[in-house]
PDB file of C-alpha atoms and ligand atoms in Angstrom:
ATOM      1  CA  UNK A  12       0.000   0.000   0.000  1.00 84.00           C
ATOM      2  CA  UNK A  13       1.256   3.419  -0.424  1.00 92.00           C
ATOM      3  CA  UNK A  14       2.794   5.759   2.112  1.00 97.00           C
ATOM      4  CA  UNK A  15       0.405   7.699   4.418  1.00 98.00           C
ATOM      5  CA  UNK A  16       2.435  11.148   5.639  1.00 98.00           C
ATOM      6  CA  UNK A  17       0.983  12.762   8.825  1.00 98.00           C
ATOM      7  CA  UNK A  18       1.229  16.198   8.926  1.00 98.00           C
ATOM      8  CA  UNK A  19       1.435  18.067  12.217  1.00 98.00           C
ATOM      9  CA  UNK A  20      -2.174  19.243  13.574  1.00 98.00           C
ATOM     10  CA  UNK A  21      -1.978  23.003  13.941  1.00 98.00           C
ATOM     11  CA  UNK A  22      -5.375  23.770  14.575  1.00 98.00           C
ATOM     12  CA  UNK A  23      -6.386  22.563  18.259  1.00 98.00           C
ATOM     13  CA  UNK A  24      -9.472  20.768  19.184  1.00 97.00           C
ATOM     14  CA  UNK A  25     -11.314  22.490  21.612  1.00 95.00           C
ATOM     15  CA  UNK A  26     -13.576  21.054  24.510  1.00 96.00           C
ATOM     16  CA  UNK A  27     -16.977  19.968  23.676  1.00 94.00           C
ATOM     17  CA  UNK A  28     -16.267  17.908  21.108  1.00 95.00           C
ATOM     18  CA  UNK A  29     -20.192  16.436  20.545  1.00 92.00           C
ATOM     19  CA  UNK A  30     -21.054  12.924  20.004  1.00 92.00           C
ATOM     20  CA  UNK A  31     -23.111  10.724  17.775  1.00 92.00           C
ATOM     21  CA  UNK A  32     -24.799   7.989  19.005  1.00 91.00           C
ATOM     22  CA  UNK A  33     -25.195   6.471  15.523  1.00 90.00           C
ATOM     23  CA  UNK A  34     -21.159   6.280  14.808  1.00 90.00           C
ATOM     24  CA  UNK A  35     -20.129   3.639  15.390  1.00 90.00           C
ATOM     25  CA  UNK A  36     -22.807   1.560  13.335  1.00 91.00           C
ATOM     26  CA  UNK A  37     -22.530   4.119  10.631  1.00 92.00           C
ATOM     27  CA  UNK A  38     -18.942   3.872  10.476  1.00 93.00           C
ATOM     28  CA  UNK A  39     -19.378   0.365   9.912  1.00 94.00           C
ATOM     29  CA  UNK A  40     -21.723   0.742   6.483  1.00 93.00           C
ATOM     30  CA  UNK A  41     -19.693   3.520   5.233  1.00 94.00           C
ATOM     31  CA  UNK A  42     -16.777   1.268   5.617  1.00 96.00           C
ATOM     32  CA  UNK A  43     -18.120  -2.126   4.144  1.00 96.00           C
ATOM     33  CA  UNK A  44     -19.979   0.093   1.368  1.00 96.00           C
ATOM     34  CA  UNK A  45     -16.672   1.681   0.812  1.00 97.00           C
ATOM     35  CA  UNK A  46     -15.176  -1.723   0.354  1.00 97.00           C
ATOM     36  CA  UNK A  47     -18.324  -3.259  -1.502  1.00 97.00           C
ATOM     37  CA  UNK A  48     -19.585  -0.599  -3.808  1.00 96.00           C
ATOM     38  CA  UNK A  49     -21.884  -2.491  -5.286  1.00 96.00           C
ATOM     39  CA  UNK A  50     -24.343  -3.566  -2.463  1.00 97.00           C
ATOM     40  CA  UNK A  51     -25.454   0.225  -2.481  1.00 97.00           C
ATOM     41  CA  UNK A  52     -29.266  -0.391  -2.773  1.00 97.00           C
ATOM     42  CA  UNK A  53     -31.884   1.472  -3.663  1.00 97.00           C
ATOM     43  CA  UNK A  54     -33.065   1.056   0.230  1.00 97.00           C
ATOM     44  CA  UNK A  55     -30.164   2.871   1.247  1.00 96.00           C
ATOM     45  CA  UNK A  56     -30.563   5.700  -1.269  1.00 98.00           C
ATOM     46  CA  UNK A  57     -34.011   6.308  -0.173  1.00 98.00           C
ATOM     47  CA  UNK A  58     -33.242   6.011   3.555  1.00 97.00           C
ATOM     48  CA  UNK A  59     -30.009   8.401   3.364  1.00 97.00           C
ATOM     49  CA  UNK A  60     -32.437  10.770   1.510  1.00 98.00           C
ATOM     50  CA  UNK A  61     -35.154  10.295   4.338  1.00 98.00           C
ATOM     51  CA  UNK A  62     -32.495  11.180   6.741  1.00 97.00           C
ATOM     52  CA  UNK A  63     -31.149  14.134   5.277  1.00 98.00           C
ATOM     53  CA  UNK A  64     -34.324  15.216   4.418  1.00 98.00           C
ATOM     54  CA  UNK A  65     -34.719  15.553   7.963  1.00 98.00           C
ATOM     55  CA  UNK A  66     -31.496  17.163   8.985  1.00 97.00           C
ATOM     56  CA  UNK A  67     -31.628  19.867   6.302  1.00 98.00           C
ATOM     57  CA  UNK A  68     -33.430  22.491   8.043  1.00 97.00           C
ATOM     58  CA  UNK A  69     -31.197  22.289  11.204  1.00 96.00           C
ATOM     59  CA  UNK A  70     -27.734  21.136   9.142  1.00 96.00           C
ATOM     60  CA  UNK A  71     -25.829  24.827   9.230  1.00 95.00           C
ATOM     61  CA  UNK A  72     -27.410  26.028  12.467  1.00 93.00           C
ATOM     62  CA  UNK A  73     -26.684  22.728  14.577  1.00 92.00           C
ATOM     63  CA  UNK A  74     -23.587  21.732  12.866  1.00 90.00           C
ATOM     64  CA  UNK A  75     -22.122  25.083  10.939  1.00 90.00           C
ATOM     65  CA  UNK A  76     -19.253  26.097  13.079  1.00 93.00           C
ATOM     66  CA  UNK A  77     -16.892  23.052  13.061  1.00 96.00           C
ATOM     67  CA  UNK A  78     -17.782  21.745   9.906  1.00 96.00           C
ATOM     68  CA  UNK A  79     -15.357  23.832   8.169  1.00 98.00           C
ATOM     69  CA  UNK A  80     -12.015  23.589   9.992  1.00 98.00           C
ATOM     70  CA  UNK A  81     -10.506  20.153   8.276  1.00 98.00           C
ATOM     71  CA  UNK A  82     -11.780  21.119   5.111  1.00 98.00           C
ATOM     72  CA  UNK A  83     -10.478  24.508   5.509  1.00 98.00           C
ATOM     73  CA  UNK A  84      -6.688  23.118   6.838  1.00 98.00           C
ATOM     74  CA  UNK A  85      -6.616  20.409   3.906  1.00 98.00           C
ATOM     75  CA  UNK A  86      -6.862  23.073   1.308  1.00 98.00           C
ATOM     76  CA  UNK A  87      -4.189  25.184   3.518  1.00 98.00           C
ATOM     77  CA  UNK A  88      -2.087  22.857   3.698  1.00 98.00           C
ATOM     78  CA  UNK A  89      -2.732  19.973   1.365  1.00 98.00           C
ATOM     79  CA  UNK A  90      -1.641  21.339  -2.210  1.00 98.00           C
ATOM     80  CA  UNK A  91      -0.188  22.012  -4.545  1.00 98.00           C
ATOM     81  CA  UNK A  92      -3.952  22.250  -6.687  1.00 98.00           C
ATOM     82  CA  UNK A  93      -4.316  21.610 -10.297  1.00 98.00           C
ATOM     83  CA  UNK A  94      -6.216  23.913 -11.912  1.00 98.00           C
ATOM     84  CA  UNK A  95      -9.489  22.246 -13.719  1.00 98.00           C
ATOM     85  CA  UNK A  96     -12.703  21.345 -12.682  1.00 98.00           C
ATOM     86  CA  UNK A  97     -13.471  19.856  -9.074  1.00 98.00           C
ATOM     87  CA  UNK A  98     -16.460  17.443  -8.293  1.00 98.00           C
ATOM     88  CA  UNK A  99     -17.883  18.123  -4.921  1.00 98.00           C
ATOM     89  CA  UNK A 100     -19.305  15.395  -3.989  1.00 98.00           C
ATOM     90  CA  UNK A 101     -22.529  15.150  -1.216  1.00 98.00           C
ATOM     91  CA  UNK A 102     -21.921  19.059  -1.125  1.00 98.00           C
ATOM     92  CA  UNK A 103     -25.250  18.740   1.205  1.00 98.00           C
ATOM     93  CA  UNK A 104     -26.755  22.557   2.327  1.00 98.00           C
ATOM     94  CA  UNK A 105     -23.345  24.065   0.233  1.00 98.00           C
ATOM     95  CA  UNK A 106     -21.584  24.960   4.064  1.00 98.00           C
ATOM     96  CA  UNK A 107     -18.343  24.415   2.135  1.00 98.00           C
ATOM     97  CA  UNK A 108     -18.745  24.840  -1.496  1.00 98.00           C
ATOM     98  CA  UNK A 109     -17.326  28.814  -0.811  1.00 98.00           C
ATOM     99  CA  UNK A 110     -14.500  27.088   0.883  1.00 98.00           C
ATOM    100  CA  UNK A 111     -13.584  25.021  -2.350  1.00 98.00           C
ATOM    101  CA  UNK A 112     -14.569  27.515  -4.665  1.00 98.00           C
ATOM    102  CA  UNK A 113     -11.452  29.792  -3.299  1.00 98.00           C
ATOM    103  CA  UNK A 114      -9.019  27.091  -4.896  1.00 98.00           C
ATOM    104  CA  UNK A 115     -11.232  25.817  -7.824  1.00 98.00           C
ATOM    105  CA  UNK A 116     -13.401  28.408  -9.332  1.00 98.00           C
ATOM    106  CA  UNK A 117     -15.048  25.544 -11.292  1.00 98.00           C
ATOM    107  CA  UNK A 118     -17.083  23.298  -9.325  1.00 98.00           C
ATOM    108  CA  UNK A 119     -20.139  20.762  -9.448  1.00 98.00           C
ATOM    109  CA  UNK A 120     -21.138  19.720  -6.768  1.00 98.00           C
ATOM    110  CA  UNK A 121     -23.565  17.134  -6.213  1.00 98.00           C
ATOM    111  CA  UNK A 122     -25.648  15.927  -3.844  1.00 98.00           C
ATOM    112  CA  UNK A 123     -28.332  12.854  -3.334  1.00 98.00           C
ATOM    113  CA  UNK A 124     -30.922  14.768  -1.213  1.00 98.00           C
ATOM    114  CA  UNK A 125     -33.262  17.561  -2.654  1.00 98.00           C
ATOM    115  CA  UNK A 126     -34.099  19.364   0.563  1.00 98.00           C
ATOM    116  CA  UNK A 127     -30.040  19.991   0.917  1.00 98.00           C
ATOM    117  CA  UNK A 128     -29.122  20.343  -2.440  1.00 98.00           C
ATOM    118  CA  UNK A 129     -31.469  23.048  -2.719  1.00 98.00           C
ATOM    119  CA  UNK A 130     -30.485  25.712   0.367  1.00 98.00           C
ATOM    120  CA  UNK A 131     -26.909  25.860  -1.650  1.00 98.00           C
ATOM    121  CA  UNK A 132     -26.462  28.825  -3.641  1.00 97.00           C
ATOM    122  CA  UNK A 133     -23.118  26.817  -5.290  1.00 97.00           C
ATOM    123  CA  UNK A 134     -23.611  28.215  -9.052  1.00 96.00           C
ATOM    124  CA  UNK A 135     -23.144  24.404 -10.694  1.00 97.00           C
ATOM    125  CA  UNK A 136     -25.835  22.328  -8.677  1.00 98.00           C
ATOM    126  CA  UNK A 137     -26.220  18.595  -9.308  1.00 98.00           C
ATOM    127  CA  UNK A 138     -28.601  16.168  -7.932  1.00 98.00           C
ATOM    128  CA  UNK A 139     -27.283  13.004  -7.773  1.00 98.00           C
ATOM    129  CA  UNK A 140     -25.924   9.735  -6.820  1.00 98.00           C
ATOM    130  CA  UNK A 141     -22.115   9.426  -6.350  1.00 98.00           C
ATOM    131  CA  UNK A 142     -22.140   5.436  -7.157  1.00 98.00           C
ATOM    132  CA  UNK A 143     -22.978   7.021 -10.732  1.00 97.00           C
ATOM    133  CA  UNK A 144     -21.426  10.227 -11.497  1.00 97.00           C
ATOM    134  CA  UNK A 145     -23.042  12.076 -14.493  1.00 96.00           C
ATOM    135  CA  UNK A 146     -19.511  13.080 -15.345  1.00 96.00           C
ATOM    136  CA  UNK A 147     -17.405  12.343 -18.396  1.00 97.00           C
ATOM    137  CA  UNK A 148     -14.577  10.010 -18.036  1.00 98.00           C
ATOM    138  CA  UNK A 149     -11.156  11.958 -16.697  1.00 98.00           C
ATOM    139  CA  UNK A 150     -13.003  15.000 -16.361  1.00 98.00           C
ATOM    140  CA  UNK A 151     -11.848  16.501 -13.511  1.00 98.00           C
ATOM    141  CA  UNK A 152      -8.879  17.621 -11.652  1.00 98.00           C
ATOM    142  CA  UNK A 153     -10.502  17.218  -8.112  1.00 98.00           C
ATOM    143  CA  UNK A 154     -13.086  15.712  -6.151  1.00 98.00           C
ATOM    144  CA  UNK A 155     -13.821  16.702  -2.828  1.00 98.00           C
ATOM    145  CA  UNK A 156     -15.509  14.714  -0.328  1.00 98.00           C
ATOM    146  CA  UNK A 157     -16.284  15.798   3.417  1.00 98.00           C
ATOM    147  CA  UNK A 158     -18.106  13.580   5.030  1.00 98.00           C
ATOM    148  CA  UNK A 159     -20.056  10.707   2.483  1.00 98.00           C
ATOM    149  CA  UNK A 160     -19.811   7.688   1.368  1.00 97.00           C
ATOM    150  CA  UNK A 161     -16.603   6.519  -0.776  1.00 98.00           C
ATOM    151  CA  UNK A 162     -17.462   5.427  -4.361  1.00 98.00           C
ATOM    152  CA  UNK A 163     -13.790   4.845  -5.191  1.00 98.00           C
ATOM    153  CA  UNK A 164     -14.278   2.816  -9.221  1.00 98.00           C
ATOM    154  CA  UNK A 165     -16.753   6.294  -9.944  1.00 98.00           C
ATOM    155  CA  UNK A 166     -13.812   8.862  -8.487  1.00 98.00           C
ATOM    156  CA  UNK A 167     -10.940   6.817 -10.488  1.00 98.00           C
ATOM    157  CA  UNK A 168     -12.831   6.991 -13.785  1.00 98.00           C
ATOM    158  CA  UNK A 169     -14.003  10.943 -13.312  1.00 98.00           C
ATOM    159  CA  UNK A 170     -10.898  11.851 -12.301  1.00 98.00           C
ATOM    160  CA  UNK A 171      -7.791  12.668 -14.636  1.00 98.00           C
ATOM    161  CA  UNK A 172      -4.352  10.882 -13.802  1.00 95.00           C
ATOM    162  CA  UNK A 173      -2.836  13.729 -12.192  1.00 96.00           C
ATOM    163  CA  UNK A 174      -6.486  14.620 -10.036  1.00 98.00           C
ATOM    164  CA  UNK A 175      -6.372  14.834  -6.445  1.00 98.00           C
ATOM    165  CA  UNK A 176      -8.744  13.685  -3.673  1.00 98.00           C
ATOM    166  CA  UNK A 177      -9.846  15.511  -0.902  1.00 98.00           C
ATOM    167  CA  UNK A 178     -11.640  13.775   1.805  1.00 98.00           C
ATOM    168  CA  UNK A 179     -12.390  15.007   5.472  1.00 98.00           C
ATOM    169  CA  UNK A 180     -14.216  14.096   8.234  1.00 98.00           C
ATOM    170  CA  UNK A 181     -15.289  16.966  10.666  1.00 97.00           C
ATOM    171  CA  UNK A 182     -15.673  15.321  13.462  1.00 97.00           C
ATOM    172  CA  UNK A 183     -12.604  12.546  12.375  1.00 97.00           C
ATOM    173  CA  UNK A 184     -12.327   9.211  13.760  1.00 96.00           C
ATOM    174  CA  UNK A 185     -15.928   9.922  15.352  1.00 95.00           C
ATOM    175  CA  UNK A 186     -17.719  10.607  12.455  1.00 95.00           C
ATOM    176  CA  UNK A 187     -20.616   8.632  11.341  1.00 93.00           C
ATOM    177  CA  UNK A 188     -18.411   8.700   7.718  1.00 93.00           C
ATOM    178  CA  UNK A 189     -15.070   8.351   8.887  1.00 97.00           C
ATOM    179  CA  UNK A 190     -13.663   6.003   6.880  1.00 97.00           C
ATOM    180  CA  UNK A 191      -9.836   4.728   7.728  1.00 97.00           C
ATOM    181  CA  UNK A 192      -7.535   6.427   5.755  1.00 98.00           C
ATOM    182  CA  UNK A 193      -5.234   3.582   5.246  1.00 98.00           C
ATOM    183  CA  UNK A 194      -8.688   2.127   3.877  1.00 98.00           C
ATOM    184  CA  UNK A 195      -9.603   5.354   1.329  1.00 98.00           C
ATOM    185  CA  UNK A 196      -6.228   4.783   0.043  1.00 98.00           C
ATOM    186  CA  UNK A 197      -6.073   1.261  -0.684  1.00 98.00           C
ATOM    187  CA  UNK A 198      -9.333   1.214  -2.273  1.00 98.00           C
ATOM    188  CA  UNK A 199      -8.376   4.004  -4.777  1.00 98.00           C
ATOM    189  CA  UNK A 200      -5.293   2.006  -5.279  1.00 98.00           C
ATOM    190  CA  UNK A 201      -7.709  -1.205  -6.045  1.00 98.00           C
ATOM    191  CA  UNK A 202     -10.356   0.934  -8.391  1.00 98.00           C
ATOM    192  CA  UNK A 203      -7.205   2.183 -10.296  1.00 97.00           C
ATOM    193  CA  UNK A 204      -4.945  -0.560 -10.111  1.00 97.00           C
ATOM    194  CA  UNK A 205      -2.221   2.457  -9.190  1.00 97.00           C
ATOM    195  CA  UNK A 206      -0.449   3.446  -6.505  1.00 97.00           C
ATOM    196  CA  UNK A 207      -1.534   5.969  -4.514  1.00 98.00           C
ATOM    197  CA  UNK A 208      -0.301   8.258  -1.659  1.00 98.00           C
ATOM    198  CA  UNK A 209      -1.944  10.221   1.104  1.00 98.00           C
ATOM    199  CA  UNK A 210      -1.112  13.377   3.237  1.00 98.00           C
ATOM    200  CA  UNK A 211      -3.145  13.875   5.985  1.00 98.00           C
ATOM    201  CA  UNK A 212      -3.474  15.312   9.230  1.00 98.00           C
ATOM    202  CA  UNK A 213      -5.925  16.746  11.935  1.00 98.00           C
ATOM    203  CA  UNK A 214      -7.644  19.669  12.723  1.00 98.00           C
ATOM    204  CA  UNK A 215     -10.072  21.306  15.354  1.00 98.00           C
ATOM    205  CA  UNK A 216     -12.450  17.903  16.009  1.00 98.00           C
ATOM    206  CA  UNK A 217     -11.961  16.936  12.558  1.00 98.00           C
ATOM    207  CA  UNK A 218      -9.120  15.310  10.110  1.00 98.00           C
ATOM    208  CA  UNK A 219      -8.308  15.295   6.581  1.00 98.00           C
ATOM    209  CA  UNK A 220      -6.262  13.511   4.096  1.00 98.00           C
ATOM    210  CA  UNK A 221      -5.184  14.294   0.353  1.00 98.00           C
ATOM    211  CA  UNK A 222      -4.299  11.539  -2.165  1.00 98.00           C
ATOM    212  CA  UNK A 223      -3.037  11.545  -5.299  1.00 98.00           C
ATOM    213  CA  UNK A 224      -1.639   8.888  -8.091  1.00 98.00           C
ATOM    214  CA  UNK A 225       2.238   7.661  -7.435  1.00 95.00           C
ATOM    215  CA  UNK A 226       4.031   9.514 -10.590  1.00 83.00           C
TER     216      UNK A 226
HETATM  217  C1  SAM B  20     -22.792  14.409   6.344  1.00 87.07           C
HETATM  218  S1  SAM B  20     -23.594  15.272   5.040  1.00 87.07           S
HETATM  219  C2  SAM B  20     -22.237  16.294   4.479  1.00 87.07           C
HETATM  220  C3  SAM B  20     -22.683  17.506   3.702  1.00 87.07           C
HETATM  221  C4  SAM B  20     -21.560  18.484   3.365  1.00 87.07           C
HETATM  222  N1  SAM B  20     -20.478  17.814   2.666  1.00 87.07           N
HETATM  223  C5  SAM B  20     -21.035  19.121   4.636  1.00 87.07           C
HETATM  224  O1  SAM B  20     -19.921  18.792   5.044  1.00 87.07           O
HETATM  225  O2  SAM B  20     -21.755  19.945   5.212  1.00 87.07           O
HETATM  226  C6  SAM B  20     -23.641  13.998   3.802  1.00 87.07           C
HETATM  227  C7  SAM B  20     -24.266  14.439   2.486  1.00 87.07           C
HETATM  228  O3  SAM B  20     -23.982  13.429   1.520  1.00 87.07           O
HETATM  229  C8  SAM B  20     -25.136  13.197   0.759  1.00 87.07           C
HETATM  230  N2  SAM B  20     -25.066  11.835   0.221  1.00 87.07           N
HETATM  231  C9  SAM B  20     -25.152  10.666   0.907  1.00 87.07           C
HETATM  232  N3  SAM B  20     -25.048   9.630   0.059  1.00 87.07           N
HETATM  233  C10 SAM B  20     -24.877  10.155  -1.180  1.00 87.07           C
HETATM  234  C11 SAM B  20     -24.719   9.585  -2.479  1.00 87.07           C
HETATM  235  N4  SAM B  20     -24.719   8.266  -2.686  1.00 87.07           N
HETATM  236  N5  SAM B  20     -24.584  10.430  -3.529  1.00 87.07           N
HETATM  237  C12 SAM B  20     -24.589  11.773  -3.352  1.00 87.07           C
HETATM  238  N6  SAM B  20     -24.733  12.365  -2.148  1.00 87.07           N
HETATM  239  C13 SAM B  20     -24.882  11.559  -1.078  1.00 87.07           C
HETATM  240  C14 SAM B  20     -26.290  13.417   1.712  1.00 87.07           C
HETATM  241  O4  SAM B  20     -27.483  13.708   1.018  1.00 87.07           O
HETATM  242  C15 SAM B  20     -25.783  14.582   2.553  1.00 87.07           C
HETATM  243  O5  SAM B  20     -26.167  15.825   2.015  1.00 87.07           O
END
């Protein structure tokens, strides 16, 4: 597998770090579905939709001010960028489509559920599923992903060679998505049979990780 470089955190967590009862079951579907693409069901689409349905009112007022500090440190810290069109993928409410709109001015982003999807004011709006990207092969240069599920065959074929990955997890090994690293990695390294190589670190409650292709 390819090397995993931890980066110093520079952003502290503070106290009061909250807790989701659901993560640890969550953690576990996010990781077999990240492993087993293809048992993503139509149940599940419809059920993550029912959730977030639910959530979307409350998403930026309960959950606003900590969402954005890994995201924010990757894209400190993470690059260099290339320049080209980024895929943000289950961009929800848009919280931080500003965010990676600062480094790529082009963006889709994409999201499953309506009632999210439709509070963003992100100017290329997509709604979608990420096991099925309605993206042209090697299309883009970056796809961003804070905090959903891991289609790794659907990034591989929208991204180009040189593309980066940006995944984060803002409330990091506690997140109902977190997903191990070591595990992100290794399955872009089995969609693309490539190696691949990850820089990541923590920051606030959250952590982050960028991966690109081995040259
Ligand atoms: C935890 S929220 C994160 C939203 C946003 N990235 C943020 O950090 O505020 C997860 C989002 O992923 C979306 N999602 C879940 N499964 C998806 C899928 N298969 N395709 C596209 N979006 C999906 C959900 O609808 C939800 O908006």
């Amino acid at each position: 597998m390819g090397q995993i470089t931890q980066l110093p955190q520079l952003i502290p967590a503070d106290a009061g770090k909250p807790v989701r009862p659901e993560a640890a079951a969550s953690q576990q579907a996010s990781r077999q579905l990240a492993l087993q693409p293809s048992s993503w069901s139509r149940e599940q689409a419809d059920e993550t939709v029912r959730r977030y349905t639910e959530l979307a009112t409350v998403w930026e007022g309960e959950r606003g001010g900590y969402r954005p500090v890994p995201l924010g440190d990757a894209l400190q810290r993470g690059g260099p960028w290339p320049a080209g069109l980024c895929l943000e993928i289950g961009c929800g409410t848009g919280l931080l489509s500003g965010l990676v709109q600062q480094v790529w001015p082009r963006v889709v982003s994409l999201d499953l559920t309506w009632a999210m999807l439709s509070r963003s004011t992100a100017p290329w709006r997509v709604l979608g599923d990420a096991s099925r990207l309605p993206v042209p092969d090697g299309s883009a240069r970056a796809v961003v992903l804070a905090d959903v599920p891991l289609f790794a065959a659907e990034i591989v074929r929208t991204l180009s060679a040189d593309g980066v990955v940006v995944w984060s997890n803002a409330l990091g090994e506690d997140a109902p998505h977190h997903v191990p690293i070591a595990t992100v990695l290794e399955t872009l390294e089995d969609a693309s049979d490539a190696a691949w190589s990850a820089v990541m670190s923590h920051a606030g409650w959250g952590l982050w990780a960028v991966l690109r292709r081995e040259r």
